[in-house]
Amino acid sequence: MAPSDHRRPYKRPAISDQQRRRDHSLLRQAQNRLDAQQRARCLASSILSLENPETDSVPDLDSTTGQEQSEVPPKEFDVRQASKLRGVEARRWFARQLMLPEWMIDVPDRLSRDWYVFARPAGKRCFVVSSNGATVSRLRNGSILHRFPSALPSGSRSRDASGTSQSYSIMDCIFHEPDQTYYVIDILCWRGYSLYDCSAEFRFFWLNSKLAESGACGPPSQYHRYRFSLIPVYNCDHNGLSAAYMGAVPYVKDGLLFYNKEAKYQTGNTPLALVWKDENCSQYVIDTDNQGNIPIQQQEHKISIDCLSKERDKMRSIYLPNSDILSLYIWNANRMKWVVLELQDDGKLNTSDDPPVAFGCLDSDFVHKSGLHSGNLLRFSIGDNGLSFMEERLDKADLCYIGKSNRARAFADSYSKIVFQHMVRHSPLKMDDFLSSITSSDDQENQLNDIEMTG
Amino acid sequence: MLESSFLACNKMTFEVTQILLSAQSPDARIRTEAEICLRQFQEQNLPGFLVSLSFELSNNEKPIETRRLAGIILKNSLDAKDGARKNLLIQQWMGIDTVVKSQIKDLLLRTLASSAPEAWHTSAQVIAKVASVEIPQKQWPELIGKLLNNMSQRDHPASMKQATLETLGFVCEEISHQDLEQDEVNTVLTAVVQGMNLAEHSPEIRLAATKALYNALDFAQTNFENEMERNYIMKVVCETAMSKEVEIRQAAFECLVSIASTYYDLLGPYMQTLFELTSNVVRADEEAVALQALEFWSSICDEELELQDFESSEAGESGSSHSHFIEKALSALVPMLLETLLKQQEDQDQDDTIWNLSMAGGTCLGLVARTVGDAVLPLVMPFVEENIRKPDWHCREAATYAFGSVLEGPSVEKLSPLVSAGLDFLLNLMKDENSHVRDTTAWTLGRIFELLDVITSENLQKVVIVLLESIRDAPHIAEKVCGAIYYLAQEFEDAGNNSLLSPYLTEMFSSLLATADRTDSFNSKLRISAYETINEVVRSSNLSESSLIISQLLPVIMNKLQQTLDLQIISSDEREKQSDVQASLCGVLQVIIQKLGSADETRPAIVQFSDQIMMTFLSVFACHNSTVHEEAMLAVGALAYATGPGFLKYMTEFSKYLQMGLQNFEEYQVCSITVGVVGDICRALDDKILPFCDGIMELLLKDLHSNVLHRSVKPAIFSCFGDIALAIGDQFEKYIQHALPVMQQATEVCAQIDISDEEMMEYGYQLKRSIFESYSGILQGFKDTKSELMVPYASHLLQFIELVCNDKQRDESVTKAAVAVMGDLADALGSNMKLLFRDRVFYIDFLGECLQSDDEQLKETATWTQGMIGRIMVS
């Protein structure tokens, strides 16, 4: 009974996809298990170090932490590290953690496809950290705005403490005074899950699905002092743009924010988030035209007084907002044409961008005489010659020194902001420009598609 | 007693004949009655039944058809395909009185002298079955002697020698060579080889002897090592290979094939002769013989490839046993193989049962290329160039097949320029007028994409255009085109530039879907290939660029699956087809869900359809077919991961299928996958899984205690304990008293695993890793509230970790799990662990080892563990 059939596989592609499917599943499950266990371990170590940020106990056992504190803060937000910082250091550290939109000085390509738009609430940009049974909001300069109980995860002591009491959540908000509401414009961390590396598209999705679930959008109560609220975010197409620009919202609008869908949460200035304003969507312009007063700002000022240092020049602070995006004094371009720049060792006057843009230079005698030091933030008015551009780059700036900037300011102005201001006065970017850019880019995309199809 | 049983049997004989005749009646009613009667007899009096059948078989006066049937029933009373039944039959046989068994065996041997071939032929098979039971137990020591005695008796009929040789062959096939003493082997071989002697014996005897030798070759180790004996055997085999009877030549070549693999290292002196012998046969002999001659060379390749694998993996000196026969014969061997390629048959591509000279020759050429590498190319390429343009399709097909066959083995540096230069030509050949040429070209393109990396952004477009046109060709060609697309996608995935494929995805999917829907294919292979190719294209696509297209594919596949559920099923064929299609579609859904579920950005595309998806899966589960269950279960796991806590609403409905899966001992793959899905659900639901845990834990524990369930499922179950514990935290308390003892038992199994067996060693790693994962989950789950519950188990666990650490061979995945669980012990139990760690300083070296690893993840975990232990040691 010899097996005479010595057949071998012939011209057969050896696909065994079922085994591949099994293997892929097993791989995914193994990875998910590892992640889950690592998460459990990671939260474990946060218990060690995530003490109440304001207590003076030294919570950490790891002796190397001291060195890390003095180093440049890590790119990734690490609330455990930050919670160990105190006073000025803490403020400086927290101040660097927000994503700062550039001012829109030209219309990005593929606006309708790649970008979101939403109406920015007027108010104080801050971020809100809930952890360990408390919620703290900090202004952009790092000072505390509110400390309060909230329905955010681990945001109050009354919440069910099962398992997640030690996790933390961080949100990027604007506190809107008139209705005492935190409008959440972005989410950085939820129950310890970092969203920094997620695209804006996903962060907004996450925000929408998680915030309401937590109960934070509910009305204030004993354990939830301030209401949180979501903002309608639109695709930046014709309809979306119109809705954001014209649509009714329960808050006072202050310009439009544009977010690139793919952009990760990047601290500091980023061209992937943009701010734009005109008279129609920013109340400040209208309200401040004749009186020279900025009513909303005065409200901000009241808050500012509570949280800024006592030596502060109170009179001036009336005009100085805390939030970089607002910087309303300069927004009101016709009256307050000044910019804030940072003095360097060599006398150069730089913007806050990375890398910075130099707008001019002070001679060393003047620096010495005026008692200025490198790192000072200085105010300048823009002279009659204004800014001149060559091939879309800044060529000359006519600046007149006014004096030191308020101490509450943490940063110089950004290049885009200064240029935006310049444009507002000379050739402002208008809503029509967006709409026409959307229409033309749609045409272009159609053309591209045609090419792909026939190619 | 002997007499009485004889009496009983004599009395039964008549009846058996009649019943056996009735059992073959064309009248179904009579047949059934006879079968019932036989079964009753067998159940009531097995010894009497078997003796009666033996009498029937041996009695020359009985009708031939009852004798044959008696033999078959005897054989089936000793052997069955099903392992459990076979064991039962063997037990029954062994339980029969020795005297009765002897009587049966004598009758069987006596039958070999019968002049009726059907009778002795059947008897030879029965003897072999009895031998397979009794020889290993030394209960039939006289068998070989009695058989050999038959060979030396002059007064027996000639057919008895033939019957005896056949019996010897069957017996050798049934038993292991350890079961015979060397002197028995010697006498058997002597008898068999003598039986092959041309001068003395009839063709029938020589054929039986040659076939017997084939089965006896395994026993001849000692004889082959003796040069004189070996020379003699080889001389006889080679002479027999030139017999004038085709069947005998074929049988002799089958012996040579077997010798090629069994005695490769002793073949050197004979290779010149064997080469001449085989090449004459390949060129001129009947196909059946020529196929064996080609197989001889394929077997030599197999041996040399295995030696090369072994050498390269052991990185040793060039193996002394590697004789480089292929390399030495190459310049003559390759031309001989190329000639065979021109001997195609019409329509060979459409019939899976065909195996001819050109197929065997091309297959052998592929093995030669793998064996010698670059050296094959200068011999093959001129043939390719010469033939690929010829008007005769045989030439074009042979050239393409030759080219496709040598794509594996030679270096990429040598192949890439050839393939790049020939690619356009091949693409044109996809439009050849002859379907064989197109079929082979499609296969060759698939091999190119599988084995080489020649597709660039420049030539991709024309490749895709050709493939998507050719996928509409005849089904057997379309199937190979699917394979080509499969490997094309894989190539781009592996090369990390999958976005090049993005512009073509829509068209690829629609072509593949249309292919899956074709009705002109008479079997399911094309449909399966088309769906599996969709899977690979989905898997290898660039997620950010293709998420939209893939999410559009989702409802299409969903609809198709829904349609299968709506079908009116009448016949069992339709039912089988339905479940095949469902399995394929569930597979595609699983791949889509896993793909879109893998990124936060794309997960919503799954979540929005999850209700509909889950409802369809639940309907599929109701279809009761294991393949479908397996596929649907895999898909549900991916869905649970994608939906997260949202999966809760499906649990009430789904849990019954979960339970069914966990109880599916026979189809252990289903069980194993279900265990994995429990883990997915734990991570998706967290503590919301609690209401379902009692049921799940009970079944998991039963699975662990089962002797029937395949062992490969058990590690997965331990890991699953960890998943459950991590999800439900301190609620795991009630399971501790059940789970922990089994986990501790499993650590003992680990200690006893035979590490000389590679497969068992791998299993040991899995088991260790899973036990650690299980403890990790439980410790982390209890950490905040009930960690003291684990204190009694800490010492045992630490001991086990130490044991595993002492094994320096341990797999890195085991190391990772071990260092992590050590940190979990410290993290969860805190100062309770202080004394234990102080007594077991092994951990210091172990952490040192991990911290020096190149694996960042391992280092990170080790650092964390070090911190955790450090914390309690200083406290």
mmCIF file of C-alpha atoms in Angstrom, chain A residues 1-22 24-34 36-45 47-48 61 162-163 193 195 197-199 201-202 205-206 210 262 452-455, chain B residues 170 173 214 254 292 295 298 302 348-349 352-355 359 363 367 397 401 439-440 443 461 480 486-487 490 532 535-536 539 587 590-591 594 600-601 604 630-631 634 637-638 641 669 676-677 680 683 719 723 773 776-777 780 783 820 824 827 857 861 864 871:
data_model
loop_
_atom_site.group_PDB
_atom_site.id
_atom_site.type_symbol
_atom_site.label_atom_id
_atom_site.label_comp_id
_atom_site.label_asym_id
_atom_site.label_seq_id
_atom_site.Cartn_x
_atom_site.Cartn_y
_atom_site.Cartn_z
ATOM 1 C CA MET A 1 0.000 0.000 0.000
ATOM 2 C CA ALA A 2 2.681 2.441 -1.010
ATOM 3 C CA PRO A 3 1.447 6.008 -1.072
ATOM 4 C CA SER A 4 2.221 6.718 -4.681
ATOM 5 C CA ASP A 5 0.617 10.116 -4.727
ATOM 6 C CA HIS A 6 3.539 12.443 -4.200
ATOM 7 C CA ARG A 7 1.592 15.539 -5.123
ATOM 8 C CA ARG A 8 2.948 18.831 -4.071
ATOM 9 C CA PRO A 9 1.233 22.227 -4.023
ATOM 10 C CA TYR A 10 1.167 23.552 -7.537
ATOM 11 C CA LYS A 11 0.870 27.187 -8.587
ATOM 12 C CA ARG A 12 -0.966 27.940 -5.417
ATOM 13 C CA PRO A 13 -0.468 31.179 -3.572
ATOM 14 C CA ALA A 14 -0.168 30.049 0.018
ATOM 15 C CA ILE A 15 -2.706 32.419 1.481
ATOM 16 C CA SER A 16 -3.948 31.346 4.857
ATOM 17 C CA ASP A 17 -5.853 34.390 5.797
ATOM 18 C CA GLN A 18 -7.832 32.774 8.556
ATOM 19 C CA GLN A 19 -4.682 32.077 10.507
ATOM 20 C CA ARG A 20 -3.555 35.604 9.815
ATOM 21 C CA ARG A 21 -6.827 36.929 11.172
ATOM 22 C CA ARG A 22 -6.421 34.853 14.307
ATOM 23 C CA HIS A 24 -3.788 39.623 14.305
ATOM 24 C CA SER A 25 -6.536 39.282 16.878
ATOM 25 C CA LEU A 26 -4.227 37.647 19.366
ATOM 26 C CA LEU A 27 -1.666 40.338 18.813
ATOM 27 C CA ARG A 28 -4.225 43.056 19.400
ATOM 28 C CA GLN A 29 -5.535 41.354 22.518
ATOM 29 C CA ALA A 30 -2.052 40.870 23.924
ATOM 30 C CA GLN A 31 -1.250 44.514 23.298
ATOM 31 C CA ASN A 32 -4.507 45.688 24.843
ATOM 32 C CA ARG A 33 -3.900 43.516 27.896
ATOM 33 C CA LEU A 34 -0.419 44.930 28.259
ATOM 34 C CA ALA A 36 -4.463 47.845 30.511
ATOM 35 C CA GLN A 37 -2.008 46.422 33.013
ATOM 36 C CA GLN A 38 0.516 49.176 32.330
ATOM 37 C CA ARG A 39 -2.217 51.722 32.857
ATOM 38 C CA ALA A 40 -3.023 50.155 36.192
ATOM 39 C CA ARG A 41 0.650 50.398 37.116
ATOM 40 C CA CYS A 42 0.987 53.923 35.868
ATOM 41 C CA LEU A 43 -1.951 55.136 37.894
ATOM 42 C CA ALA A 44 -0.378 53.385 40.799
ATOM 43 C CA SER A 45 2.714 55.513 40.606
ATOM 44 C CA ILE A 47 -0.831 57.974 43.676
ATOM 45 C CA LEU A 48 2.622 58.331 45.092
ATOM 46 C CA LEU A 61 10.430 59.273 47.005
ATOM 47 C CA SER A 162 -14.081 53.687 42.859
ATOM 48 C CA GLY A 163 -10.796 53.168 41.156
ATOM 49 C CA TYR A 193 -5.779 59.141 29.284
ATOM 50 C CA LEU A 195 -5.106 63.084 24.378
ATOM 51 C CA ASP A 197 -1.141 63.035 20.650
ATOM 52 C CA CYS A 198 -4.614 62.727 19.246
ATOM 53 C CA SER A 199 -5.836 64.763 16.340
ATOM 54 C CA GLU A 201 -10.851 65.656 15.162
ATOM 55 C CA PHE A 202 -10.602 62.945 17.753
ATOM 56 C CA PHE A 205 -15.151 63.692 19.327
ATOM 57 C CA TRP A 206 -13.907 62.577 22.700
ATOM 58 C CA LYS A 210 -17.291 62.312 27.486
ATOM 59 C CA GLU A 262 -5.122 66.569 12.111
ATOM 60 C CA GLU A 452 -6.670 60.839 -10.543
ATOM 61 C CA MET A 453 -9.600 59.166 -12.162
ATOM 62 C CA THR A 454 -8.291 59.433 -15.692
ATOM 63 C CA GLY A 455 -4.638 58.853 -14.893
ATOM 64 C CA PHE B 170 1.387 -4.355 5.336
ATOM 65 C CA GLU B 173 3.647 -0.426 7.424
ATOM 66 C CA TYR B 214 8.971 0.143 0.333
ATOM 67 C CA GLU B 254 8.878 4.775 -5.037
ATOM 68 C CA GLN B 292 8.404 9.177 -9.279
ATOM 69 C CA GLU B 295 9.928 13.095 -7.017
ATOM 70 C CA SER B 298 12.411 16.790 -5.190
ATOM 71 C CA ASP B 302 13.885 18.564 0.582
ATOM 72 C CA GLN B 348 -4.618 21.186 -16.471
ATOM 73 C CA ASP B 349 -5.293 24.477 -14.698
ATOM 74 C CA ASP B 352 -7.308 20.062 -9.285
ATOM 75 C CA THR B 353 -6.859 16.319 -9.576
ATOM 76 C CA ILE B 354 -4.311 16.473 -12.382
ATOM 77 C CA TRP B 355 -0.650 15.953 -11.503
ATOM 78 C CA MET B 359 3.715 20.259 -12.847
ATOM 79 C CA THR B 363 7.767 22.063 -8.675
ATOM 80 C CA LEU B 367 12.970 23.351 -5.045
ATOM 81 C CA GLU B 397 3.709 28.809 -20.623
ATOM 82 C CA TYR B 401 6.445 28.776 -15.318
ATOM 83 C CA ASP B 439 -2.883 31.570 -15.510
ATOM 84 C CA THR B 440 0.826 30.955 -15.032
ATOM 85 C CA TRP B 443 0.744 33.121 -10.539
ATOM 86 C CA GLN B 461 -0.448 52.076 -11.829
ATOM 87 C CA LYS B 480 -4.429 33.694 -8.998
ATOM 88 C CA TYR B 486 -3.008 39.991 -1.867
ATOM 89 C CA TYR B 487 0.773 39.951 -2.044
ATOM 90 C CA GLN B 490 1.301 43.000 1.627
ATOM 91 C CA GLU B 532 -9.343 37.148 1.788
ATOM 92 C CA ASN B 535 -8.904 41.497 4.040
ATOM 93 C CA GLU B 536 -5.288 41.962 3.145
ATOM 94 C CA ARG B 539 -5.136 45.532 6.619
ATOM 95 C CA GLY B 587 -13.739 37.573 8.439
ATOM 96 C CA GLN B 590 -13.461 41.486 11.655
ATOM 97 C CA VAL B 591 -10.605 42.938 9.634
ATOM 98 C CA GLN B 594 -10.007 45.933 13.762
ATOM 99 C CA ASP B 600 -9.028 56.878 18.010
ATOM 100 C CA GLU B 601 -9.775 58.982 14.972
ATOM 101 C CA PRO B 604 -16.391 56.391 15.514
ATOM 102 C CA GLU B 630 -15.025 31.311 15.093
ATOM 103 C CA GLU B 631 -15.026 34.123 12.563
ATOM 104 C CA LEU B 634 -13.142 37.149 16.357
ATOM 105 C CA GLY B 637 -13.850 40.790 20.001
ATOM 106 C CA ALA B 638 -12.713 43.535 17.656
ATOM 107 C CA TYR B 641 -12.612 46.841 21.645
ATOM 108 C CA GLN B 669 -10.211 27.034 18.360
ATOM 109 C CA GLY B 676 -9.817 35.955 24.122
ATOM 110 C CA VAL B 677 -13.081 37.773 23.504
ATOM 111 C CA ASP B 680 -11.755 42.126 25.101
ATOM 112 C CA ARG B 683 -11.383 45.811 28.907
ATOM 113 C CA SER B 719 -4.589 35.452 31.186
ATOM 114 C CA ASP B 723 -8.411 40.507 32.586
ATOM 115 C CA GLU B 773 -0.496 37.989 33.656
ATOM 116 C CA SER B 776 -0.767 40.882 37.678
ATOM 117 C CA GLY B 777 -4.402 41.512 36.939
ATOM 118 C CA GLN B 780 -3.648 45.384 40.442
ATOM 119 C CA LYS B 783 -4.514 47.020 45.053
ATOM 120 C CA ALA B 820 6.019 43.180 35.869
ATOM 121 C CA ASP B 824 2.773 44.351 41.077
ATOM 122 C CA ASP B 827 2.967 47.763 44.519
ATOM 123 C CA GLN B 857 9.656 48.448 27.286
ATOM 124 C CA THR B 861 8.911 48.034 33.459
ATOM 125 C CA TRP B 864 9.130 50.774 37.696
ATOM 126 C CA ARG B 871 9.849 51.969 48.153
#
